[in-house]
Coordinates of N, CA and C in Angstrom, one line a residue:
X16 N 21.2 -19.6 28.6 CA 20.6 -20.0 27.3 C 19.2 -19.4 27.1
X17 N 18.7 -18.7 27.9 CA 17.4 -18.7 28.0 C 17.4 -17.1 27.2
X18 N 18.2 -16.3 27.6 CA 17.8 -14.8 26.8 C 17.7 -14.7 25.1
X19 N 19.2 -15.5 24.8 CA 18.8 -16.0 23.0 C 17.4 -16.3 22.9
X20 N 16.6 -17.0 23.5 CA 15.6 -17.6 23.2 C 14.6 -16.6 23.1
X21 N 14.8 -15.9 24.1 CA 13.5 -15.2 24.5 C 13.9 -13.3 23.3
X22 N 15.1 -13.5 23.1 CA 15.5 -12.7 22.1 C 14.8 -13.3 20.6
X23 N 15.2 -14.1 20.5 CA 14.5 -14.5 19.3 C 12.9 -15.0 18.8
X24 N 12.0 -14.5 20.4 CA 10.4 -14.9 20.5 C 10.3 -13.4 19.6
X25 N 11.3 -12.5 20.3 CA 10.4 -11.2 20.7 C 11.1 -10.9 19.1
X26 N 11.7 -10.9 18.2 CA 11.7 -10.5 17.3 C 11.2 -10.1 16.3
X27 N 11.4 -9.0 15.6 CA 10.4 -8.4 14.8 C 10.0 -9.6 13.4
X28 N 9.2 -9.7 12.8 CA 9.2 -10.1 11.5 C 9.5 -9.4 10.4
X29 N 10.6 -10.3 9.7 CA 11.4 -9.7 8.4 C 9.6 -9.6 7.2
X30 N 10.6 -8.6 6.6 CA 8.8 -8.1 5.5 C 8.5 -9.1 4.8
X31 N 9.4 -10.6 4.4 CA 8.6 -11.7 3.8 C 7.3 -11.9 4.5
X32 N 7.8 -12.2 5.7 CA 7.0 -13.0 7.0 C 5.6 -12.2 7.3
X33 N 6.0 -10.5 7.0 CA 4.6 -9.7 7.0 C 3.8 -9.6 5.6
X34 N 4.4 -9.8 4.4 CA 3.8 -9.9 3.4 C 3.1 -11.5 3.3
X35 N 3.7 -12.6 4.0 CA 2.9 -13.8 3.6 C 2.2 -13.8 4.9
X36 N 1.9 -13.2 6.1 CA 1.0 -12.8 6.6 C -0.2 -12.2 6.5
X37 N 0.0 -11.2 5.8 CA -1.5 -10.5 5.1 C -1.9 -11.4 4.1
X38 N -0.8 -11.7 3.1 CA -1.4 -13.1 2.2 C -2.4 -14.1 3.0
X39 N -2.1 -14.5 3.8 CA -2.5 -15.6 4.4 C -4.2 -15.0 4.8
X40 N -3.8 -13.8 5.6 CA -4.8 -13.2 6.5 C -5.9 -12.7 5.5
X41 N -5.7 -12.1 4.2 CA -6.5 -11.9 3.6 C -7.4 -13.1 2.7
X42 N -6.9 -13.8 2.5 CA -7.4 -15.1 2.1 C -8.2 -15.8 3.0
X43 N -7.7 -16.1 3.7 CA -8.7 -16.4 5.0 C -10.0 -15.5 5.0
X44 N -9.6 -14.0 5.3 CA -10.6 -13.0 5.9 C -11.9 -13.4 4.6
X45 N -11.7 -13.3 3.9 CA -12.8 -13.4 2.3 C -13.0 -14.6 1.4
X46 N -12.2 -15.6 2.2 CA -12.4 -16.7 1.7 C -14.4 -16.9 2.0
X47 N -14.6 -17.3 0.6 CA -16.6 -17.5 0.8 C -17.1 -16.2 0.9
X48 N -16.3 -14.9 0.9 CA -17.1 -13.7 1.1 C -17.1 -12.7 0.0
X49 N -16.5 -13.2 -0.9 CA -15.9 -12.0 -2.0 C -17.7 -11.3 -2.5
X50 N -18.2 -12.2 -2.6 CA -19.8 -11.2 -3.3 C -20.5 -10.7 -2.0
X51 N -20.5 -10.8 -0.7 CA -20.9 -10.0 0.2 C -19.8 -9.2 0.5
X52 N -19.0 -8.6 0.1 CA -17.7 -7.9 0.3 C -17.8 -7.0 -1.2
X53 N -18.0 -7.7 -2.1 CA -18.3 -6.7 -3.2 C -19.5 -6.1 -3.4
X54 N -20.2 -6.3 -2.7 CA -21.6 -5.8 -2.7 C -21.3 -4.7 -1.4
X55 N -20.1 -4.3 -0.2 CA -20.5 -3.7 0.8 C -18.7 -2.7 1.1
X56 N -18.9 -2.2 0.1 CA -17.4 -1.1 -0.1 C -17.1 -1.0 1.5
X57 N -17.8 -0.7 2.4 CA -17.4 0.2 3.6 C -16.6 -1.2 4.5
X58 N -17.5 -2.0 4.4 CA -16.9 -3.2 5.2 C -15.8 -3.9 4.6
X59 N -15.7 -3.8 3.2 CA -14.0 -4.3 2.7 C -13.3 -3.5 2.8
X60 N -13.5 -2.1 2.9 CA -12.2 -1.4 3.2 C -11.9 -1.6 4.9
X61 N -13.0 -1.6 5.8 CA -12.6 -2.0 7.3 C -11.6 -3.2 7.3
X62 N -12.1 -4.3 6.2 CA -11.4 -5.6 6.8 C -9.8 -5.3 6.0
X63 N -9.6 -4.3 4.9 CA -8.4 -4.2 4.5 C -7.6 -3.2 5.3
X64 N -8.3 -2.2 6.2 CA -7.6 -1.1 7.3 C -7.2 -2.0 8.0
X65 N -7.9 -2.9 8.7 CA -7.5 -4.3 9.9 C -6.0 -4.7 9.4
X66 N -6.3 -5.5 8.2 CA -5.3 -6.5 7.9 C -3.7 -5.2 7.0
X67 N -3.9 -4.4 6.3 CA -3.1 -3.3 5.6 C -2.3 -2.6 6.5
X68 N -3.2 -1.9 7.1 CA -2.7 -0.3 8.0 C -1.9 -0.3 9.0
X69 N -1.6 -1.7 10.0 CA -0.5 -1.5 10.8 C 0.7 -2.0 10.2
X70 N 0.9 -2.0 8.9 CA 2.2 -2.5 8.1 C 2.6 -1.7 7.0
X71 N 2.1 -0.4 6.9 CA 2.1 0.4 5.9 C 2.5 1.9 6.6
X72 N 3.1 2.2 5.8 CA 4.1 3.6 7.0 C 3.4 4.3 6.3
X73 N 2.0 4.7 5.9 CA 1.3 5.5 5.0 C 1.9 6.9 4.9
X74 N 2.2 7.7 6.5 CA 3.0 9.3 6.5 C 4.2 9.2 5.6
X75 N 5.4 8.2 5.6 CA 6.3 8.4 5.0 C 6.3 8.4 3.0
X76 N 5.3 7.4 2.7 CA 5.3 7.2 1.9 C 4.3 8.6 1.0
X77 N 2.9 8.8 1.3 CA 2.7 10.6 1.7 C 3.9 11.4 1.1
X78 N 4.5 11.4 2.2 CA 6.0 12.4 1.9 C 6.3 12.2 0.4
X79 N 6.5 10.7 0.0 CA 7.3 10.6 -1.4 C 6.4 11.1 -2.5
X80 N 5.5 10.9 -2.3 CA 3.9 10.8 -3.3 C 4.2 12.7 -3.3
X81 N 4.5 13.4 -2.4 CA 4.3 14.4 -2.3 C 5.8 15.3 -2.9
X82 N 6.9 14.8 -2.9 CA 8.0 15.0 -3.6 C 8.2 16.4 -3.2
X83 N 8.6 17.4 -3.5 CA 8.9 18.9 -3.0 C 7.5 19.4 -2.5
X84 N 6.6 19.3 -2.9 CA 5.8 19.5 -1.8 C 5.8 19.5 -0.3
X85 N 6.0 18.5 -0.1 CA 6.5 17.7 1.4 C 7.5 18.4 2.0
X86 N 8.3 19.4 1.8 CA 9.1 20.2 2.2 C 8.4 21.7 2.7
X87 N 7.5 22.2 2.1 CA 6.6 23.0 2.2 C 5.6 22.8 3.2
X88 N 5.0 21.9 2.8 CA 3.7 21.7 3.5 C 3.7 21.6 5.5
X89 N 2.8 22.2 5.7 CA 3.0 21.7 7.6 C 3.1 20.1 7.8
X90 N 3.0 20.2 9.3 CA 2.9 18.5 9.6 C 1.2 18.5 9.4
X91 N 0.3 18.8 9.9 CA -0.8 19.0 9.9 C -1.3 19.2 8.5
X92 N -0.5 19.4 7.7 CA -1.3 19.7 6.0 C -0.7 17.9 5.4
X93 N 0.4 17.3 6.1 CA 1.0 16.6 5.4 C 0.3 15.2 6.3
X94 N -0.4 15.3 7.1 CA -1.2 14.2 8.4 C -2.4 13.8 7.4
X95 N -3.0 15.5 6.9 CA -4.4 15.0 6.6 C -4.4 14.8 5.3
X96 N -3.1 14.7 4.1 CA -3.2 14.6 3.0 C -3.0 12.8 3.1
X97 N -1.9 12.5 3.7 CA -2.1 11.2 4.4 C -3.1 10.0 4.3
X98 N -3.9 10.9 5.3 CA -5.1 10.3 5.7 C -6.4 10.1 4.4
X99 N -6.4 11.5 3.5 CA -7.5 11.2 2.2 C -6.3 10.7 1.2
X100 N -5.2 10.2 1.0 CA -4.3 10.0 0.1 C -4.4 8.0 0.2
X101 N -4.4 7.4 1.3 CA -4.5 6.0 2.3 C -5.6 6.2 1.6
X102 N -6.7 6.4 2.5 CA -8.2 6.3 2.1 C -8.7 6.0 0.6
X103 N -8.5 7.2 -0.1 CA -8.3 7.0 -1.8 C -7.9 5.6 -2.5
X104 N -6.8 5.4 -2.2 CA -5.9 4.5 -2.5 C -7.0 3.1 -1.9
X105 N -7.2 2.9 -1.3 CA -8.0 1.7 -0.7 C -9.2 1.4 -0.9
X106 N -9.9 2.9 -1.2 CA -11.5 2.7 -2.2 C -11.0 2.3 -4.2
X107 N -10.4 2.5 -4.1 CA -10.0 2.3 -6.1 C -9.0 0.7 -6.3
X108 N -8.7 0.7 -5.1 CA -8.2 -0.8 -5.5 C -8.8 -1.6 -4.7
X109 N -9.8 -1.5 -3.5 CA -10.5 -2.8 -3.0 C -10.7 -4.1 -3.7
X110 N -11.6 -3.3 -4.7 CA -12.4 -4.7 -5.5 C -11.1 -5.6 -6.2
X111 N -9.9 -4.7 -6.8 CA -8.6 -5.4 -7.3 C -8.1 -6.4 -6.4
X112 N -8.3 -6.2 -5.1 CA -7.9 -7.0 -3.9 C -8.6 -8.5 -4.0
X113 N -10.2 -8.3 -4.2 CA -10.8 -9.4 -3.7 C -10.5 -10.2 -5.4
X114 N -10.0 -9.6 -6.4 CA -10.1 -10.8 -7.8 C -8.0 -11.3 -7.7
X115 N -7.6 -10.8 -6.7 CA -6.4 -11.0 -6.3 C -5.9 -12.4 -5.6
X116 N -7.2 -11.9 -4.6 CA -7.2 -13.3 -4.0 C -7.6 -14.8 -4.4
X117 N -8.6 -14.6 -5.6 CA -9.0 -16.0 -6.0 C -7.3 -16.6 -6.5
X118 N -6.2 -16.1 -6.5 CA -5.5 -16.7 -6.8 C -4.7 -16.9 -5.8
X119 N -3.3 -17.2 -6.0 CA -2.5 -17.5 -4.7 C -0.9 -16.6 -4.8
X120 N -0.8 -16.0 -3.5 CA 0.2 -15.2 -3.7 C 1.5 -16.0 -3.1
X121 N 2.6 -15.5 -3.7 CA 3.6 -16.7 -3.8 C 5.1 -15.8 -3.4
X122 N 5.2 -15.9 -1.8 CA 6.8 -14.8 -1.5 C 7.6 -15.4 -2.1
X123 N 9.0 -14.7 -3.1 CA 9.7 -15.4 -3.5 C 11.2 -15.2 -2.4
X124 N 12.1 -16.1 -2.5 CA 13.2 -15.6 -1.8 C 13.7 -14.5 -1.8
X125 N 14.4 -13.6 -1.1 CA 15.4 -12.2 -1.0 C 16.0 -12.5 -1.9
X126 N 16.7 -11.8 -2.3 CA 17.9 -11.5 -2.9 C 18.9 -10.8 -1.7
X127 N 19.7 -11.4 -1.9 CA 21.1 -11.0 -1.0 C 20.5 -11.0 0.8
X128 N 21.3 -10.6 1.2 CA 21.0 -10.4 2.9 C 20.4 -9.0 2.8
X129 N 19.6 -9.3 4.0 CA 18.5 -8.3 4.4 C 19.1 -6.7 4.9
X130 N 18.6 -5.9 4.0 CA 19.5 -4.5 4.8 C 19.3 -3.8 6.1
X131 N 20.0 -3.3 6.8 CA 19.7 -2.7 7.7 C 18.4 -1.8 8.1
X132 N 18.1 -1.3 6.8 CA 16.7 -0.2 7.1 C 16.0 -0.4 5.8
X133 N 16.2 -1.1 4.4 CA 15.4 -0.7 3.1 C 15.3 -2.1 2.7
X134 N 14.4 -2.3 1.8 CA 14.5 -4.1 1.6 C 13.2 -4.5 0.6
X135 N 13.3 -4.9 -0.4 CA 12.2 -5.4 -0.8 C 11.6 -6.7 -0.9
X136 N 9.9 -6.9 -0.7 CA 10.0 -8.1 -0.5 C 9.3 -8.5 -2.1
X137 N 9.2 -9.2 -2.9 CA 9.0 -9.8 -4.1 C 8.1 -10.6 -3.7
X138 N 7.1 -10.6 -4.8 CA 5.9 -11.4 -4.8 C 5.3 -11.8 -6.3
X139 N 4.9 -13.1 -6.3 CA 4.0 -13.8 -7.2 C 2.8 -13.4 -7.0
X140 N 1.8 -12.8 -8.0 CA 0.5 -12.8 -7.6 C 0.0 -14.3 -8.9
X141 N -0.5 -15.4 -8.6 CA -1.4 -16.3 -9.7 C -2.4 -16.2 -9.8
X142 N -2.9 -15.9 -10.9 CA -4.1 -15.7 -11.3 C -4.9 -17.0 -11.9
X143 N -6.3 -16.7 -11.8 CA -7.7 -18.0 -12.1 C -7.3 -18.8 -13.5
X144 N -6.6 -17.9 -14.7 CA -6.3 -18.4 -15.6 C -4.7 -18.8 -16.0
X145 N -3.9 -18.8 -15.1 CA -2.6 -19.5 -14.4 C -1.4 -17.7 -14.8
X146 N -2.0 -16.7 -15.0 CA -0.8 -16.1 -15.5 C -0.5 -15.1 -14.2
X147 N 0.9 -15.0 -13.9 CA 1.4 -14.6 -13.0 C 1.5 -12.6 -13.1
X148 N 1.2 -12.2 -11.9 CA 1.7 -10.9 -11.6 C 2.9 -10.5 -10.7
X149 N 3.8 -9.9 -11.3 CA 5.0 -9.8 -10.4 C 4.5 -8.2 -9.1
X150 N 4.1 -8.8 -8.0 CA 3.5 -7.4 -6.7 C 4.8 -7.6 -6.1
X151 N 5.5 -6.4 -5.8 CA 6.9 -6.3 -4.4 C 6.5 -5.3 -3.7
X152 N 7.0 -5.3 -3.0 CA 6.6 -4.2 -1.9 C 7.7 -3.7 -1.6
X153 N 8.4 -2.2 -1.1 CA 9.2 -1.7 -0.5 C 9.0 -1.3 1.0
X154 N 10.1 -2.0 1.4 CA 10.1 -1.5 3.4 C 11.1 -1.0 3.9
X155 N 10.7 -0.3 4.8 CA 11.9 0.7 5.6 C 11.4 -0.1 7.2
X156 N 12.8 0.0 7.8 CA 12.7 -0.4 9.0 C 12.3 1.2 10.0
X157 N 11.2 1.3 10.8 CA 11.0 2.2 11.5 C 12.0 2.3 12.4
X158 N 11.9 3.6 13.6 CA 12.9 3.9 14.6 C 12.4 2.3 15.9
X159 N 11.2 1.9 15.5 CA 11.1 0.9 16.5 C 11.4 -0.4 16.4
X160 N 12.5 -0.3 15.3 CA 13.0 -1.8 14.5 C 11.5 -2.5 13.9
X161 N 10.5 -1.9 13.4 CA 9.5 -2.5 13.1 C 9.7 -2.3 11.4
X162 N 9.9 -3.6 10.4 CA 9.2 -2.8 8.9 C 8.3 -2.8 8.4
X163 N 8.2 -1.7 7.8 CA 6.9 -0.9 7.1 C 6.9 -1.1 5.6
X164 N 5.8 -1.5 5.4 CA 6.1 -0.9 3.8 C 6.0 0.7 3.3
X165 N 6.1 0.7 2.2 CA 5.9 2.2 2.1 C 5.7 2.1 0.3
X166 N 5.9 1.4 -0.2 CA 5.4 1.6 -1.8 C 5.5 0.0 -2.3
X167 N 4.0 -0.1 -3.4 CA 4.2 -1.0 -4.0 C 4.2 -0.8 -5.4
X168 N 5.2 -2.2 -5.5 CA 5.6 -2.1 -6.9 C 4.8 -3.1 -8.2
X169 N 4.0 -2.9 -8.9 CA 3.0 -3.9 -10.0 C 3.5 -3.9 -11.1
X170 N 4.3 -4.8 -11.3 CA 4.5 -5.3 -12.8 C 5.8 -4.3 -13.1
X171 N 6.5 -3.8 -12.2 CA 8.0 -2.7 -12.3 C 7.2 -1.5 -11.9
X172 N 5.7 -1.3 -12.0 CA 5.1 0.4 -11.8 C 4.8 0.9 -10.5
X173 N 5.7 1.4 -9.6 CA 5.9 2.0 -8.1 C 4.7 2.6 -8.1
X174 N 3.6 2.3 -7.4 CA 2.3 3.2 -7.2 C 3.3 5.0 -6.7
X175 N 4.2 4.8 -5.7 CA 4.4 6.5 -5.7 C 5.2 7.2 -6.7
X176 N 6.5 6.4 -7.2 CA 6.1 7.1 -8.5 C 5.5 7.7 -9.4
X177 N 4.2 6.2 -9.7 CA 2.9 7.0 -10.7 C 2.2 7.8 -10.1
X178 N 1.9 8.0 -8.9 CA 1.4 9.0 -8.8 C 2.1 10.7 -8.3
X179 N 3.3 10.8 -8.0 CA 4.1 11.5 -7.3 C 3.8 12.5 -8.8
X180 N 4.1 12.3 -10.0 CA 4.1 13.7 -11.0 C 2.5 14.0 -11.1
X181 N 1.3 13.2 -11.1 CA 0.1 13.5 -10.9 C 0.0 14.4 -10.2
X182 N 0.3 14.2 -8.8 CA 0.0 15.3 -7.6 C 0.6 16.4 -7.7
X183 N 2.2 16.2 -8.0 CA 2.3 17.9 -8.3 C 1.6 18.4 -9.2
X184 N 1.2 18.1 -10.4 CA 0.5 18.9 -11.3 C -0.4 19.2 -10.7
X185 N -1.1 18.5 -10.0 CA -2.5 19.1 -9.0 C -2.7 20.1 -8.2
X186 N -1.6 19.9 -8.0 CA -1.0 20.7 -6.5 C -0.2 22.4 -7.0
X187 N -0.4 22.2 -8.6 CA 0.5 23.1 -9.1 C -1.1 24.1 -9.8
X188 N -1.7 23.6 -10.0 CA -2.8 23.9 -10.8 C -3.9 24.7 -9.5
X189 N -3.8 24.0 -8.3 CA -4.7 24.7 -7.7 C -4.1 25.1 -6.1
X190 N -3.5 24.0 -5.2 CA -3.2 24.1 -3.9 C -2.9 22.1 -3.2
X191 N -2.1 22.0 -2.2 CA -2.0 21.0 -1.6 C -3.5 20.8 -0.6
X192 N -4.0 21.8 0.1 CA -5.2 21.7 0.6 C -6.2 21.8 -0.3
X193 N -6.3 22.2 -1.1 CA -7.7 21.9 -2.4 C -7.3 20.1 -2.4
X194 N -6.1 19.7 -3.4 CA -6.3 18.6 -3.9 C -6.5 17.5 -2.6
X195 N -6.6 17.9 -1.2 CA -6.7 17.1 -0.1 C -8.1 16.8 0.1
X196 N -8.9 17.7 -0.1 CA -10.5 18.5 0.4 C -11.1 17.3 -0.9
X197 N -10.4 17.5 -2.1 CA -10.8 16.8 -3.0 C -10.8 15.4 -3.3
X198 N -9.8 14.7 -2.2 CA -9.5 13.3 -2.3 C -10.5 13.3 -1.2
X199 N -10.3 13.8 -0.1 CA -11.5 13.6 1.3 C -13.0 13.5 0.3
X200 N -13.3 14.1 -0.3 CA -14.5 14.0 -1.3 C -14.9 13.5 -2.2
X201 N -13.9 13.4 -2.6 CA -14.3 12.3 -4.0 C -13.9 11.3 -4.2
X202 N -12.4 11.1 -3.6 CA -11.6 9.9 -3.5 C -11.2 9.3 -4.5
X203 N -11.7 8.3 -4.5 CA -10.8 7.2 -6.1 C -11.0 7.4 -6.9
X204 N -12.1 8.9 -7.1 CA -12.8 9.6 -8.2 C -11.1 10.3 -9.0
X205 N -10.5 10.8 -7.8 CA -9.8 11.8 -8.4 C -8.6 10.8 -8.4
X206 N -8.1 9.7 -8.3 CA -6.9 9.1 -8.6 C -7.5 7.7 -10.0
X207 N -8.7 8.6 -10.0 CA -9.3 7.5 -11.7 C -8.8 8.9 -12.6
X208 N -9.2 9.9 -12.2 CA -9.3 11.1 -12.9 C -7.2 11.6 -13.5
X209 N -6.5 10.4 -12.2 CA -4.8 10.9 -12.6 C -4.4 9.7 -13.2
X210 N -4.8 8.9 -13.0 CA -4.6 7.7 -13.7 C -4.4 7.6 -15.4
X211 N -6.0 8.2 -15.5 CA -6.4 8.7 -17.1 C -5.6 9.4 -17.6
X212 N -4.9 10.9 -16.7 CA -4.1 11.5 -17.6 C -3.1 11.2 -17.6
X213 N -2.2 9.8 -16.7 CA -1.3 9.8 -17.0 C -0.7 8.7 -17.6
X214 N -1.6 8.0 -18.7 CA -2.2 7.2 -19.8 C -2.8 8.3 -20.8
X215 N -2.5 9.3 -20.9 CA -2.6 10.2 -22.1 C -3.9 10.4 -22.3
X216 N -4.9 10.2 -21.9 CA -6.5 9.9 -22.1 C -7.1 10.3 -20.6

């Protein structure tokens, strides 16, 4: 009777259990800190790499954002776009994080049984003035039975979607290493700058 048990210590957590985990964990982390945290960019993005980055399959999702590109590009062109693509993404929504948290995020149940490898988890975001934000997340189970997210979804709008036609046009206009050199440098500069155009303005 003892291996069931010790089979079911060692089990991975289903993506509810990691999404109301960082819920939990971020609320905690900034509880009382949101104006020394909005006053110190470098340090809220450290405490959201801590709590984000080992639950986020950032390379695969990369790949999507990158759409035929991603077929082209090296591993090494596709590591370091990665790396300024994450980065980016975490300087332009920080501050969204900490007016997130004054509210309470709310996992709702699955729908249907849990898939083998793809699965989304649904979430309530409540806001100061009671109106609700629908946040889901999509996860893939890794080769290490671990799940990852890999795209979130705001109000039905798949961040890699929205950005996946941005970057080709970028990527079409100049190079996959220019638009990389450019997120490494300017960052949430250049995903304010895709945002805009792809709101027509």
């Amino acid at each position: 009777m003892a291996a069931p048990r010790l089979l079911a210590d060692t089990a991975q957590p289903t993506p509810d259990q990691v999404v109301q985990g960082i819920a939990d964990d971020l609320g905690k982390a900034v509880d009382g800190r949101k104006e020394e945290l909005r006053h110190d960019p470098e340090k809220l993005i450290k405490l959201i790499d801590g709590l984000f980055l080992p639950h986020f399959d950032i390379d695969y999702a990369s790949i999507l954002v990158l759409g035929p590109y991603a077929r082209t590009a090296t591993p090494a062109q596709r590591a370091r776009f990665a790396k300024a693509f994450y980065n980016s993404i975490a300087h332009r929504y920080a501050e969204g994080l900490l007016n997130y948290t004054r509210g309470r995020v709310r996992v709702l149940p699955s729908k249907g049984d849990l898939s083998d490898k793809r699965t989304i988890a649904r979430t309530q975001v409540v806001l100061d003035d009671g109106k609700t934000v629908a946040v889901d997340y999509a996860f893939r189970k890794t080769r290490d039975g671990e799940w990852k997210a890999y795209d979130v979804i705001i109000e039905g709008i798949s961040y890699v979607t929205n950005y996946r036609n941005q970057v080709s046009a970028e990527i079409a206009k100049s190079s996959l290493d220019a638009l990389t050199t450019r997120l490494e440098t300017q960052g949430d500069k250049v995903l304010e700058a895709m945002d805009s155009a792809q709101r027509g303005g």
